[in-house]
Short mmCIF file of C-alpha atoms in Angstrom, two decimals:
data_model
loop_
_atom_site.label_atom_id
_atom_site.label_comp_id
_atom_site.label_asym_id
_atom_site.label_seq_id
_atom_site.Cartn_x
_atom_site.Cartn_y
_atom_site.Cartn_z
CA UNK A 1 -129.46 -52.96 185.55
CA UNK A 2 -129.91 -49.44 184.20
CA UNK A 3 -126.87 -47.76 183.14
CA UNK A 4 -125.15 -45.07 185.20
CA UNK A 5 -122.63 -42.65 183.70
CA UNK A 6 -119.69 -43.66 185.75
CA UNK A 7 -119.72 -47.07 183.30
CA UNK A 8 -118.20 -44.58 180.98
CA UNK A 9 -115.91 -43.27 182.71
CA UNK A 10 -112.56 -44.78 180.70
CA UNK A 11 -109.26 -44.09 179.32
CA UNK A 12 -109.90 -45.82 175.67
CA UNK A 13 -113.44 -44.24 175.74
CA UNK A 14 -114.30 -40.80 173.82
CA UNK A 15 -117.08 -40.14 176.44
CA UNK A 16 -115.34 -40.01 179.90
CA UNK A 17 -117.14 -37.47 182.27
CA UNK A 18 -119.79 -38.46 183.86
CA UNK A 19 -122.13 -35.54 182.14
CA UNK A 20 -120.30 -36.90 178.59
CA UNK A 21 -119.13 -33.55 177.52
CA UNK A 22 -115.30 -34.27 177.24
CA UNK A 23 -113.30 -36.01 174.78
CA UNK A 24 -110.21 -36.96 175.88
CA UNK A 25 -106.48 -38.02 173.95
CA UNK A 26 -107.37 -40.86 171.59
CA UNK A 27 -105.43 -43.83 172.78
CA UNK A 28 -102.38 -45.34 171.88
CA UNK A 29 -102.94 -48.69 169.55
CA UNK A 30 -102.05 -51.49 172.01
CA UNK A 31 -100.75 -55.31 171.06
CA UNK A 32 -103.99 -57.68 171.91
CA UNK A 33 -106.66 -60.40 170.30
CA UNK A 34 -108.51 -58.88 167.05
CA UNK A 35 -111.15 -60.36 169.14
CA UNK A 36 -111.38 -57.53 171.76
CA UNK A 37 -110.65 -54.37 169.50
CA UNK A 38 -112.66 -51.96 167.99
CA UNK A 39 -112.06 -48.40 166.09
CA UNK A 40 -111.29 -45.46 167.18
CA UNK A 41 -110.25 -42.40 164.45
CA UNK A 42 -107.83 -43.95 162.06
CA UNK A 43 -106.74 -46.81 163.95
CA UNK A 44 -108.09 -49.29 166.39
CA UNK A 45 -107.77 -49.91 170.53
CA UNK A 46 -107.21 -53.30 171.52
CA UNK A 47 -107.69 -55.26 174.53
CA UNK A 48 -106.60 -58.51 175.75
CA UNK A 49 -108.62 -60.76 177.47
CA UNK A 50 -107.77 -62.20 181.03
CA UNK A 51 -107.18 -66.02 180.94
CA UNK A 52 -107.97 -66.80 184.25
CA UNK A 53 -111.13 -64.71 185.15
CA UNK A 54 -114.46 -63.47 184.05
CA UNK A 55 -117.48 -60.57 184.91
CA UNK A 56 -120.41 -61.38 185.93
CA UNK A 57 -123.06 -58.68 186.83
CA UNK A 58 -126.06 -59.27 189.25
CA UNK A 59 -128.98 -56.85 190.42
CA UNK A 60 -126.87 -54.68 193.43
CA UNK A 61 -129.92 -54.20 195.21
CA UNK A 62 -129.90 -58.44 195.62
CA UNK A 63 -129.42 -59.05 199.55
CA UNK A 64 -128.67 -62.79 198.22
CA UNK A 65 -126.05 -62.03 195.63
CA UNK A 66 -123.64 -64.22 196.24
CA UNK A 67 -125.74 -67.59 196.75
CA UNK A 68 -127.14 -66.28 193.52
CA UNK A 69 -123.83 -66.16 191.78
CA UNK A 70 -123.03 -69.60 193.35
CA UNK A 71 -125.77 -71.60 192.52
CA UNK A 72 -125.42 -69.86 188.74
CA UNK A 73 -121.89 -71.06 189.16
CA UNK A 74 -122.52 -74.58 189.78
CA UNK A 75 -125.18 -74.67 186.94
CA UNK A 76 -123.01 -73.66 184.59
CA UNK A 77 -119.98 -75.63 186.14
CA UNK A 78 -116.28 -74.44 185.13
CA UNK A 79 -115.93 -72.32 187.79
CA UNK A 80 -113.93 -72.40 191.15
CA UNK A 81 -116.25 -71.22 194.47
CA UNK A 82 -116.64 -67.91 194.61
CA UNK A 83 -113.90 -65.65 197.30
CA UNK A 84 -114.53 -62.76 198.99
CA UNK A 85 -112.04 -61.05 196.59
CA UNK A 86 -113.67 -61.73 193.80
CA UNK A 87 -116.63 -59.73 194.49
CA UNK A 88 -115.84 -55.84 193.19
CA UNK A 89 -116.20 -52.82 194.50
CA UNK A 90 -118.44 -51.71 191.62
CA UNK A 91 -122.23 -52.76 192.97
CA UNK A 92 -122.75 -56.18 191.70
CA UNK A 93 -119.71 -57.11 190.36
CA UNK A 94 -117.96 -59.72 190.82
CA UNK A 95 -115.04 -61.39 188.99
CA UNK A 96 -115.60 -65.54 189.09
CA UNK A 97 -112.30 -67.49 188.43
CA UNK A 98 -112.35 -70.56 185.85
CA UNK A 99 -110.65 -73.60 187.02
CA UNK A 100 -107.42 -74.22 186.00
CA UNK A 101 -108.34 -77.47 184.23
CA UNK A 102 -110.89 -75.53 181.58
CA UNK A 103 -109.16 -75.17 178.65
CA UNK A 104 -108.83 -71.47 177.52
CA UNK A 105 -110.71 -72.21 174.36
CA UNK A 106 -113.86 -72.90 176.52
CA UNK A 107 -114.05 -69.79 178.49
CA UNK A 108 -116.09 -67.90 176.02
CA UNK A 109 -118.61 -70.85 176.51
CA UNK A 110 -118.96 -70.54 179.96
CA UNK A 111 -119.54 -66.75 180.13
CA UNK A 112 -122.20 -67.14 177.31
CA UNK A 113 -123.82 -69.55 179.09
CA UNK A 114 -123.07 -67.52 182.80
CA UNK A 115 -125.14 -64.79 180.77
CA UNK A 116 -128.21 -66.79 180.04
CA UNK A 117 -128.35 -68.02 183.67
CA UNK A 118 -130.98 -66.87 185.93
CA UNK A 119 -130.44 -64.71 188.09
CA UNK A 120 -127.39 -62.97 186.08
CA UNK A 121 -127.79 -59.38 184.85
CA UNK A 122 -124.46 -60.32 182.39
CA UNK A 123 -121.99 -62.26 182.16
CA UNK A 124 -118.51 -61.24 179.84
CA UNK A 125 -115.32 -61.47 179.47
CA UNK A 126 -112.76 -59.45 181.99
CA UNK A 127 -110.38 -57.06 179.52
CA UNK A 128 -107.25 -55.51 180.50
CA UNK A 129 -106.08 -52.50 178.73
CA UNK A 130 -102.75 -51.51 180.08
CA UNK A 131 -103.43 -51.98 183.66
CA UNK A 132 -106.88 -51.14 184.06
CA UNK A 133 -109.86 -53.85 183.71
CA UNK A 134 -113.16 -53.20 181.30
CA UNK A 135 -116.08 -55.66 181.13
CA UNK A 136 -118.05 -54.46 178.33
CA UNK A 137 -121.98 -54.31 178.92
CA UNK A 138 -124.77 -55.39 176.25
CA UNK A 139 -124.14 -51.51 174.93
CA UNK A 140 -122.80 -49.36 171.97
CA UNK A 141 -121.93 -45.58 171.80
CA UNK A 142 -122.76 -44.24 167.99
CA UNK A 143 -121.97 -41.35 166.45
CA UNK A 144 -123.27 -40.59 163.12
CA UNK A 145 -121.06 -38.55 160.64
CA UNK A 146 -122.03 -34.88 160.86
CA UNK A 147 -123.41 -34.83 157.14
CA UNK A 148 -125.48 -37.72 157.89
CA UNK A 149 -129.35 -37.35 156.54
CA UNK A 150 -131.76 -37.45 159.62
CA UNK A 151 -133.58 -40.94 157.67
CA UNK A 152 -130.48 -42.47 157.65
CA UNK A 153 -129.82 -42.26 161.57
CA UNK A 154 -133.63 -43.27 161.88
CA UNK A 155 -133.14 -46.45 159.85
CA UNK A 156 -130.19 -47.76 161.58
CA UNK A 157 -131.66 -46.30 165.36
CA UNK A 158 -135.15 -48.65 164.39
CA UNK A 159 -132.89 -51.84 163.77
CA UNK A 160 -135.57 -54.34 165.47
CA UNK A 161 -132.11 -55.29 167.71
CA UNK A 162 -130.83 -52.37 168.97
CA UNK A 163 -132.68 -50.04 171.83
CA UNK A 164 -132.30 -46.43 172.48
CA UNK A 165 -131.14 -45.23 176.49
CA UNK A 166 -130.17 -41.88 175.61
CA UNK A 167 -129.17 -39.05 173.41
CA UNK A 168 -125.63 -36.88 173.71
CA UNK A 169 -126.85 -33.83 172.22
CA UNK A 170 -123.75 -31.75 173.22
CA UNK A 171 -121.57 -34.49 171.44
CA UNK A 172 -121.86 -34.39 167.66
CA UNK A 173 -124.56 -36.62 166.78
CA UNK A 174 -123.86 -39.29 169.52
CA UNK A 175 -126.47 -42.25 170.74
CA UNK A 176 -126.15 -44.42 173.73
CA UNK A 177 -127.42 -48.11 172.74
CA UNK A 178 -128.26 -51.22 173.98
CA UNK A 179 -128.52 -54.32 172.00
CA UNK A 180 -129.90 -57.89 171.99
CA UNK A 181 -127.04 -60.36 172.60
CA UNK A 182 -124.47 -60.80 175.06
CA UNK A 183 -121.40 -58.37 176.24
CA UNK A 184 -119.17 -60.77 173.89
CA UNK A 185 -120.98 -59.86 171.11
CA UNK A 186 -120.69 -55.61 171.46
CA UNK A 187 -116.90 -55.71 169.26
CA UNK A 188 -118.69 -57.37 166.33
CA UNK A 189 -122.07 -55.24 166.84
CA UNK A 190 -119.45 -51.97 166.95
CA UNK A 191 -117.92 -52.84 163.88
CA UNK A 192 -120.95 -53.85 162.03
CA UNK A 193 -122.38 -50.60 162.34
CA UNK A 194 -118.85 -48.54 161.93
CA UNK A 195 -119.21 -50.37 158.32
CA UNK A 196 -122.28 -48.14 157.61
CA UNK A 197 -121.95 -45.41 155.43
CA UNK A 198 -123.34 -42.66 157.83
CA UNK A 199 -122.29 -43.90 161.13
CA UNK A 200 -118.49 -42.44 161.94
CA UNK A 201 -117.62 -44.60 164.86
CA UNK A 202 -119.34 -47.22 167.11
CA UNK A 203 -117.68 -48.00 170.36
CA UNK A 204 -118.86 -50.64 173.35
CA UNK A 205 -119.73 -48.84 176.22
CA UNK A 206 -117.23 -50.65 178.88
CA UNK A 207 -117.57 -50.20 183.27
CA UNK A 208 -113.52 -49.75 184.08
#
């Protein structure tokens, strides 16, 4: 599914209008798992991962999406059958609920292996922050430090895993990115390339 600009539409996101012109109040730090965190300025936003619940993305324009998401479901096994409030008002969302006899430890294992089902645009975890939900997408926001040499931005923009969507030229030297891997990789990905030497943040992109 291409990205639209309302998936960055969030309150622990720099890039919150839907032209991405705005940068809003960095937010505050918040208690949560290392796991789900990633920098922002001097400090780091956290989120905490719900313990009962996952994301799962399919194609919106599927007429079949639920029978989709249920056979997926049943492949995968896990999961409890599907209710009508767990699909999400967002187009193709929907929010699949682990039964209560899966250890919490195993959840990550089902949503990677929800993601590499057929039929599944992405599977990831569901993240509260404060009380809002995020499901981070396959997807990074980068921007460079403003001394950065143009070479440097093209070496780490060619990395054979990462793909360009777009450009925010009106934003410092800011990149929208996608990346081979699953949504529950995009923390590690973020901080990998936050580690660089010319890059000055790296943040998942997140639909809240």
């Amino acid at each position: 599914m291409d990205p639209t600009p309302d998936t960055l539409n969030c309150p622990a996101f720099p890039i919150c209008s839907a032209s991405g012109d705005s940068k809003p109040t960095p937010p505050v730090e918040r208690e949560g798992n290392y796991r789900w965190s990633y920098a922002y300025g001097e400090g780091r936003t956290s989120l905490v991962e719900d313990a009962t619940r996952c994301a799962a993305m399919l194609d919106p324009t599927e007429k079949n999406g639920r029978k989709v998401l249920e056979s997926a479901l049943e492949r995968v096994g896990g999961f409890a059958g599907l209710h009508s409030e767990d699909r999400q008002e967002y187009p193709g969302l929907w929010y699949p609920r682990f039964l209560k006899n899966v250890p919490e430890e195993e959840h990550l294992t089902l949503i990677e292996e929800l993601h590499k089902t057929e039929g599944i645009t992405f599977a990831a975890p569901l993240l509260i922050y404060g009380k809002a939900n995020a499901i981070p997408r396959p997807e990074i926001i980068v921007t460079f430090d403003a001394d950065a040499q143009r070479e440097d931005l093209l070496h780490i923009l060619s990395q054979p895993d990462l793909r360009l969507i777009r450009e925010f030229p009106s934003i410092d030297t800011t990149y929208h990115l996608s990346f081979d891997g699953s949504p529950a990789e995009c923390f590690t990905r973020c901080d990998e390339l936050t580690d660089l030497e010319a890059v000055y943040v790296a943040e998942p992109n997140m639909i809240w």
